mmCIF file of C-alpha atoms and ligand atoms in Angstrom:
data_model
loop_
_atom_site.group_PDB
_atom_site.id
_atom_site.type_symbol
_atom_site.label_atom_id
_atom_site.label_comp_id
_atom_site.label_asym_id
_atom_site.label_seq_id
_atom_site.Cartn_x
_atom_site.Cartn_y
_atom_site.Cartn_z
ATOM 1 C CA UNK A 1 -15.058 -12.472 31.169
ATOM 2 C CA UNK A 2 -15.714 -11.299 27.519
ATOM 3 C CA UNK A 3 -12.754 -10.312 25.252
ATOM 4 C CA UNK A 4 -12.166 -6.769 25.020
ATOM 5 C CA UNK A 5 -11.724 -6.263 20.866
ATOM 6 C CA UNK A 6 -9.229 -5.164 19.556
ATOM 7 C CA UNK A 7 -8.132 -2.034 17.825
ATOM 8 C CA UNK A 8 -7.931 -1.478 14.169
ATOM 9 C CA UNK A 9 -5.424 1.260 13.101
ATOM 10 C CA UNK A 10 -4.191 1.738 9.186
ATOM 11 C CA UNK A 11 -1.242 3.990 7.575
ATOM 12 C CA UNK A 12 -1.993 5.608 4.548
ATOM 13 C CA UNK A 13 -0.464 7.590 1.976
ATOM 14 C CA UNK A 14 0.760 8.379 -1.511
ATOM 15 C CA UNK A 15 4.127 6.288 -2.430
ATOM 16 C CA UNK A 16 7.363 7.284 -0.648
ATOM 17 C CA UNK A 17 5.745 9.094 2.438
ATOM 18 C CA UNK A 18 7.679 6.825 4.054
ATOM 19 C CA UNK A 19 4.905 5.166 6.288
ATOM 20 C CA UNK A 20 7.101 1.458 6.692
ATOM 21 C CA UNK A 21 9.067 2.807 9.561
ATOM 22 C CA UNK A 22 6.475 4.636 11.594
ATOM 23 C CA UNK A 23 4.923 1.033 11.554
ATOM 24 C CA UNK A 24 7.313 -0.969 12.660
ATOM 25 C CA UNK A 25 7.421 1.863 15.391
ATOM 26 C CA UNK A 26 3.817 1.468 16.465
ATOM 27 C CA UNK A 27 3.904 -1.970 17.214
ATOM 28 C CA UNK A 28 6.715 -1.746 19.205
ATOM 29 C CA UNK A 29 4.946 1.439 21.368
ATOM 30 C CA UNK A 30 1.673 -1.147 21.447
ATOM 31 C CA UNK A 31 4.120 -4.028 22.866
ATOM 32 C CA UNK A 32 5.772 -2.139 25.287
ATOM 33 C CA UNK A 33 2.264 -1.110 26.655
ATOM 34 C CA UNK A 34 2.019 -5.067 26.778
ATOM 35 C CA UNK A 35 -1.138 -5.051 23.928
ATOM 36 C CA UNK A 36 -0.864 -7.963 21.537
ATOM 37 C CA UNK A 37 0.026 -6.631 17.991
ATOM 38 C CA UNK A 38 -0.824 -8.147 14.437
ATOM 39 C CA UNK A 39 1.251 -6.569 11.554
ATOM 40 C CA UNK A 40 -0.058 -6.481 8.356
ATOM 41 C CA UNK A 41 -0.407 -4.914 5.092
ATOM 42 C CA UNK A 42 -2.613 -4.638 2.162
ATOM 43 C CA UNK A 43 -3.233 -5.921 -0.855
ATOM 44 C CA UNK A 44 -1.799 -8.808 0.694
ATOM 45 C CA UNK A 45 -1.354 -10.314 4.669
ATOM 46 C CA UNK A 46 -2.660 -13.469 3.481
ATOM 47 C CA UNK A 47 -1.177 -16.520 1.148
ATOM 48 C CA UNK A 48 -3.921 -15.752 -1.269
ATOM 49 C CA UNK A 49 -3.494 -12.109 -1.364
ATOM 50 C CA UNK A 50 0.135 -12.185 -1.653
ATOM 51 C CA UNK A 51 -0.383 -13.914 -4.531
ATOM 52 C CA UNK A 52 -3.152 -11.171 -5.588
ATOM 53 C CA UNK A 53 -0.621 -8.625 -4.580
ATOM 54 C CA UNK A 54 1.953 -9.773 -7.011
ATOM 55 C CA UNK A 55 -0.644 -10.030 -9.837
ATOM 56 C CA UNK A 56 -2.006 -6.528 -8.745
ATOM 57 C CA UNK A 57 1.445 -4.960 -8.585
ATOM 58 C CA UNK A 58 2.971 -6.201 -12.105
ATOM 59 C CA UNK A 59 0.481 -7.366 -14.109
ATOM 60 C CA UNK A 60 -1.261 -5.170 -16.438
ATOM 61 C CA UNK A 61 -4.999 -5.458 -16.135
ATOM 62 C CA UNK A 62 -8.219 -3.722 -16.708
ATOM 63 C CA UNK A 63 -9.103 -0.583 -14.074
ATOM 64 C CA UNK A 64 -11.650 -2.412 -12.794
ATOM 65 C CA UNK A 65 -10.051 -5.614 -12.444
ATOM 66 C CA UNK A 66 -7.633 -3.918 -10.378
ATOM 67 C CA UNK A 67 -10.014 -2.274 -8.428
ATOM 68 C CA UNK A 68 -11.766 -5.823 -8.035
ATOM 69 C CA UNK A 69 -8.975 -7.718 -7.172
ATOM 70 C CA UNK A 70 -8.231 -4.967 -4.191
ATOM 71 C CA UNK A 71 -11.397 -5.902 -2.606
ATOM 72 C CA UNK A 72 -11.183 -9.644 -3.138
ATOM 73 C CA UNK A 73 -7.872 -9.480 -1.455
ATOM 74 C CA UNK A 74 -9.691 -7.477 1.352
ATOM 75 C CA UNK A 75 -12.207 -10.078 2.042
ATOM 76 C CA UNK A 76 -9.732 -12.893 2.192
ATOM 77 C CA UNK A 77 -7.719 -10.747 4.745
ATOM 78 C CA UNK A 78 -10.406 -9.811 7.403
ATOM 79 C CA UNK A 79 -11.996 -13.544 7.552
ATOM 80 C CA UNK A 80 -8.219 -14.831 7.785
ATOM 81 C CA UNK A 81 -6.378 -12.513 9.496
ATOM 82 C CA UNK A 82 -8.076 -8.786 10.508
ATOM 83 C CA UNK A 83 -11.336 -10.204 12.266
ATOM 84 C CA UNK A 84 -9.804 -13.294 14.195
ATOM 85 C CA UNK A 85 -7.233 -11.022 15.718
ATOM 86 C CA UNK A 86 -9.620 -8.275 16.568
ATOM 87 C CA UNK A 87 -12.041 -10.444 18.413
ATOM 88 C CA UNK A 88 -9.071 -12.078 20.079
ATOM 89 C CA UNK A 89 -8.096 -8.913 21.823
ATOM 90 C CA UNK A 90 -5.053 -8.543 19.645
ATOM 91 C CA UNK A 91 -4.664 -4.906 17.898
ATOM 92 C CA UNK A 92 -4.093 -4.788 14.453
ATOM 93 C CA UNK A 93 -1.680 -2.272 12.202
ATOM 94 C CA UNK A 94 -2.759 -2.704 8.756
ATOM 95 C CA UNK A 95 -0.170 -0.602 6.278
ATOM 96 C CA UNK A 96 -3.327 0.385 3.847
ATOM 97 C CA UNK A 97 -6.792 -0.742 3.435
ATOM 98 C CA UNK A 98 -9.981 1.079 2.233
ATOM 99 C CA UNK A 99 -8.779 4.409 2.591
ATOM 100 C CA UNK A 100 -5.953 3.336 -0.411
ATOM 101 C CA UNK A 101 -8.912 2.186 -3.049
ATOM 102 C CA UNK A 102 -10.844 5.460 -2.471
ATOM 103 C CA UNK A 103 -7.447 7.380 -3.136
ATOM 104 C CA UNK A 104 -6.195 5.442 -6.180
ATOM 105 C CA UNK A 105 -8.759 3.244 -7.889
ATOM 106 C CA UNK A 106 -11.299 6.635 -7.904
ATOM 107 C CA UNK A 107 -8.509 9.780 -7.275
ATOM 108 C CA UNK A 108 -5.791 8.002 -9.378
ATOM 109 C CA UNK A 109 -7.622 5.808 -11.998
ATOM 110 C CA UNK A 110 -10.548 7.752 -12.075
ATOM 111 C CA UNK A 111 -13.302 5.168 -11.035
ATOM 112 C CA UNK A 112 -16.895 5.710 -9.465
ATOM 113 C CA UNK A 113 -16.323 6.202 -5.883
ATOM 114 C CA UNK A 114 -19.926 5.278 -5.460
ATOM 115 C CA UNK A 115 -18.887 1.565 -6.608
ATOM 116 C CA UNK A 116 -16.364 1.369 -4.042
ATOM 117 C CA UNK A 117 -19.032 2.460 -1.392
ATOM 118 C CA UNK A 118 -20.977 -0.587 -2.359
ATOM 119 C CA UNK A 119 -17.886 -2.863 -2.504
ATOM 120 C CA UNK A 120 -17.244 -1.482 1.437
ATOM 121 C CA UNK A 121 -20.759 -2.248 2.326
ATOM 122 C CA UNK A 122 -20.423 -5.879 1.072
ATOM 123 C CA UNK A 123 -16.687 -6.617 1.953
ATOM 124 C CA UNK A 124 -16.681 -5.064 5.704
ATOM 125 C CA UNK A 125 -19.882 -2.948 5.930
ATOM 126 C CA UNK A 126 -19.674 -3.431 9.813
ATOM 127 C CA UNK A 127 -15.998 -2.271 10.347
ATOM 128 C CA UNK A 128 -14.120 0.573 9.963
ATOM 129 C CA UNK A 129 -10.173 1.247 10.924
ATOM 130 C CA UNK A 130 -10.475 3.033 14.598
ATOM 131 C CA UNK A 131 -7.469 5.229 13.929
ATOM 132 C CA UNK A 132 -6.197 5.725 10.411
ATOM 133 C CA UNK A 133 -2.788 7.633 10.156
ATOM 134 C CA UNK A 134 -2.178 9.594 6.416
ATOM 135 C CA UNK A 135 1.218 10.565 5.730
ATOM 136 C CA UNK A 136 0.860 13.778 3.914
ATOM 137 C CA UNK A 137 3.685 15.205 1.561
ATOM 138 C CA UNK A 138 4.117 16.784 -1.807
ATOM 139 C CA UNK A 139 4.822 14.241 -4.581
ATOM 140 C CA UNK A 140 7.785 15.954 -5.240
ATOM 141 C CA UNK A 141 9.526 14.927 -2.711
ATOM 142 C CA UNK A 142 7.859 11.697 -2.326
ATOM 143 C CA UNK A 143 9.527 11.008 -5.661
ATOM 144 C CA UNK A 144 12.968 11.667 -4.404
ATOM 145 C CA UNK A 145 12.533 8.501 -2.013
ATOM 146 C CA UNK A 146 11.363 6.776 -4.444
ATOM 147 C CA UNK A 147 14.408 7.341 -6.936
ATOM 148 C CA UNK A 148 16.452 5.455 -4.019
ATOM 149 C CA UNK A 149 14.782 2.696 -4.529
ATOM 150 C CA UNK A 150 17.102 -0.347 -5.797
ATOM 151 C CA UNK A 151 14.587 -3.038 -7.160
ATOM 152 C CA UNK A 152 12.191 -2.484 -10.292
ATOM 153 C CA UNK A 153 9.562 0.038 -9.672
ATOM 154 C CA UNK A 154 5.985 -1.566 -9.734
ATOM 155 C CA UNK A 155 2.925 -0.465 -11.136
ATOM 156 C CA UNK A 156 1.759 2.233 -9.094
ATOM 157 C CA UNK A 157 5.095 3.747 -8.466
ATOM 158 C CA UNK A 158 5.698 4.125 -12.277
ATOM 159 C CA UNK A 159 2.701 6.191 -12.927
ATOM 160 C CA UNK A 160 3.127 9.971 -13.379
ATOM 161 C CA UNK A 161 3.621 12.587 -11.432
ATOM 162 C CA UNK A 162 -0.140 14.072 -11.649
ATOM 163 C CA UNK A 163 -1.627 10.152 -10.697
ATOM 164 C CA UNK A 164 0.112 10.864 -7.621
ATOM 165 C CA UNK A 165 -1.090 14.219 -6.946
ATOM 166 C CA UNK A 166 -4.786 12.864 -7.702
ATOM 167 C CA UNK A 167 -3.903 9.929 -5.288
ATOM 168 C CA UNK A 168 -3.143 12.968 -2.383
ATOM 169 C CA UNK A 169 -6.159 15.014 -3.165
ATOM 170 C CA UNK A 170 -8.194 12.228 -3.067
ATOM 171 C CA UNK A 171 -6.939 10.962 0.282
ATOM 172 C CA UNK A 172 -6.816 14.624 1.594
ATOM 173 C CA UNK A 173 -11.009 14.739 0.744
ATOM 174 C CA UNK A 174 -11.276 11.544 2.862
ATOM 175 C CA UNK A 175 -9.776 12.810 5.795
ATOM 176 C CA UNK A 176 -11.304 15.870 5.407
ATOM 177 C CA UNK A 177 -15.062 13.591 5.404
ATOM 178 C CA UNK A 178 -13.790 11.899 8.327
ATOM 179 C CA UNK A 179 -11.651 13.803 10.563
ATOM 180 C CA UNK A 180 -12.622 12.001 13.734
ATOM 181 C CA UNK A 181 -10.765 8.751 12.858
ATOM 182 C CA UNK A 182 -7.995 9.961 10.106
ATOM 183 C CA UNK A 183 -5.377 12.018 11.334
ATOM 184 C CA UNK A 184 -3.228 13.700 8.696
ATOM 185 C CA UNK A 185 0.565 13.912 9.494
ATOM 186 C CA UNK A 186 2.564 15.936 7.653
ATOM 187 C CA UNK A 187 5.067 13.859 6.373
ATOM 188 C CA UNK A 188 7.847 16.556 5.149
ATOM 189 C CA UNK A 189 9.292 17.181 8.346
ATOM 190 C CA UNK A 190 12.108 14.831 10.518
ATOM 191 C CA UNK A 191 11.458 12.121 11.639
ATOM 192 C CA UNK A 192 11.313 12.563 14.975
ATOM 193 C CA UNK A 193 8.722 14.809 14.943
ATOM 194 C CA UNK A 194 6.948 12.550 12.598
ATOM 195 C CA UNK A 195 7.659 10.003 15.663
ATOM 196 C CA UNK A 196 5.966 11.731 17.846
ATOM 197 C CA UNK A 197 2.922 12.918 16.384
ATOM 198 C CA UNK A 198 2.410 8.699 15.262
ATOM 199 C CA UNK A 199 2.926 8.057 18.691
ATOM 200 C CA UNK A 200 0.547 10.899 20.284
ATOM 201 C CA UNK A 201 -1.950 9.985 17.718
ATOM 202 C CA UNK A 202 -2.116 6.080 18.988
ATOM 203 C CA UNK A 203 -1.954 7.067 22.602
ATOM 204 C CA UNK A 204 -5.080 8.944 22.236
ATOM 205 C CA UNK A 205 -6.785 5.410 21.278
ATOM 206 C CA UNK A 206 -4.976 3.268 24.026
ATOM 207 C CA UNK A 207 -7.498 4.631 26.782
HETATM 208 P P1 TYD B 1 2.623 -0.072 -0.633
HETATM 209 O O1 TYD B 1 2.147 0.006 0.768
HETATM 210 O O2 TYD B 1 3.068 1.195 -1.253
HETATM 211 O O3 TYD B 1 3.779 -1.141 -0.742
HETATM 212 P P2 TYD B 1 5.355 -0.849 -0.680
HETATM 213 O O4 TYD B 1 5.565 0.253 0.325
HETATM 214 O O5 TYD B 1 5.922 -2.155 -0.242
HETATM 215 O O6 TYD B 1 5.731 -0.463 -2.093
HETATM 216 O O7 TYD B 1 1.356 -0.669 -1.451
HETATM 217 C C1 TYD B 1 1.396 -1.159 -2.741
HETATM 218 C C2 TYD B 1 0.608 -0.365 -3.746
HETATM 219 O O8 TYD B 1 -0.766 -0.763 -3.823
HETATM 220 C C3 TYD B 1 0.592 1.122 -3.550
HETATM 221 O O9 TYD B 1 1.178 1.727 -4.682
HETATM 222 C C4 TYD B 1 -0.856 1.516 -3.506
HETATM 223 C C5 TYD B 1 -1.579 0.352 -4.110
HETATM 224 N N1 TYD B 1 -2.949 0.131 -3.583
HETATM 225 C C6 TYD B 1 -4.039 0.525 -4.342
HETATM 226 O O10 TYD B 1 -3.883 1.068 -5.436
HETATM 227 N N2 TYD B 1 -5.290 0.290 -3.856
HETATM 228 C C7 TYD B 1 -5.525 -0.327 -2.654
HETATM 229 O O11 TYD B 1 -6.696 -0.530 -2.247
HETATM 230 C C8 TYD B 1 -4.378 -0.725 -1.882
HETATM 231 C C9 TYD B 1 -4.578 -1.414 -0.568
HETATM 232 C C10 TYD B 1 -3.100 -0.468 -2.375
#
């Protein structure tokens, strides 16, 4: 019999929406439904793009270097880790992808969007998340989570308020383009509720 693929679902959001533990809470709702789950997250989920992910998070660099580097990390994740899974069967939970260089390399830094439509072609012109979850919130109070933080702030989480706000708009326009497979969840609201509107969201892919 031929292997069912996989599903391919992404978080998304500005910093401090506080997607980590909604993720940790799909895979378990995914296990317990006895579907095999790969966890992952971008720029990184490979050696290689940890090691771009470090670079990418402290190191200052040129806009487009950044928004290079994002892509290059991409490529080496789906041919090492996003692809292999899918066509094993096994679902896969990325926490960002594409969705994340639209919002901040063009809403944030400002870049040609139409660039990064060529870069998607290239890098994964053939696949696209099948459920993509964006935790919505003001960056106000995004920015009180943040504060909690105890380690050194990186890059991204150091820019100014109005980056941020760019960074929502900008994902807000996406899922506005593509309502079908982004789901906005309003983030600014307990977490249970959050729970269950996560959960309800991935049920309505299990089918
Ligand atoms: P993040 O998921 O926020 O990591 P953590 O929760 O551990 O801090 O991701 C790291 C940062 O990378 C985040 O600030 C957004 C940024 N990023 C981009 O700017 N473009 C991209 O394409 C991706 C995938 C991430």
């Amino acid at each position: 019999m031929m292997q069912m693929r996989g599903k391919f679902i992404t978080f998304e959001g500005i910093d401090g929406a506080g997607k980590s533990s909604h993720i940790a809470g799909v895979c378990s709702f995914l296990a317990a439904r006895g579907i095999a789950v790969v966890s992952t997250r971008e720029p990184g989920g490979t050696p290689l793009g940890e090691k771009l992910r470090e670079l990418l998070l402290n190191e200052p660099m040129h806009l487009e270097t950044e928004a290079l580097l994002m892509f290059a990390a991409r490529r080496e994740h789906l041919d090492q880790v996003i692809e292999p899974a899918l066509a094993r069967g096994d679902w896969v939970v990325c926490d960002r992808f594409t969705d994340a260089t639209y919002a901040y390399q063009h809403g944030g830094r400002g870049l040609d969007r139409n660039k990064f439509a060529d870069l998607e072609r290239w890098v994964h012109g053939h696949l696209q998340p099948d459920l993509t979850l964006l935790f919505d919130l003001p960056f106000a109070v995004a920015r009180e989570r943040i504060a909690l933080q105890t380690r050194e702030l990186d890059r991204f989480e150091q820019e100014r308020a109005d980056f941020h706000e760019r960074v929502r708009q900008a994902y807000l326009e996406r899922a506005a383009a593509a309502s079908q497979r982004i789901h906005v969840i309003d983030a600014n609201q307990p977490l249970q509720n959050i729970k269950k509107l996560v959960e309800d969201a991935v049920a309505s892919i299990c089918k």
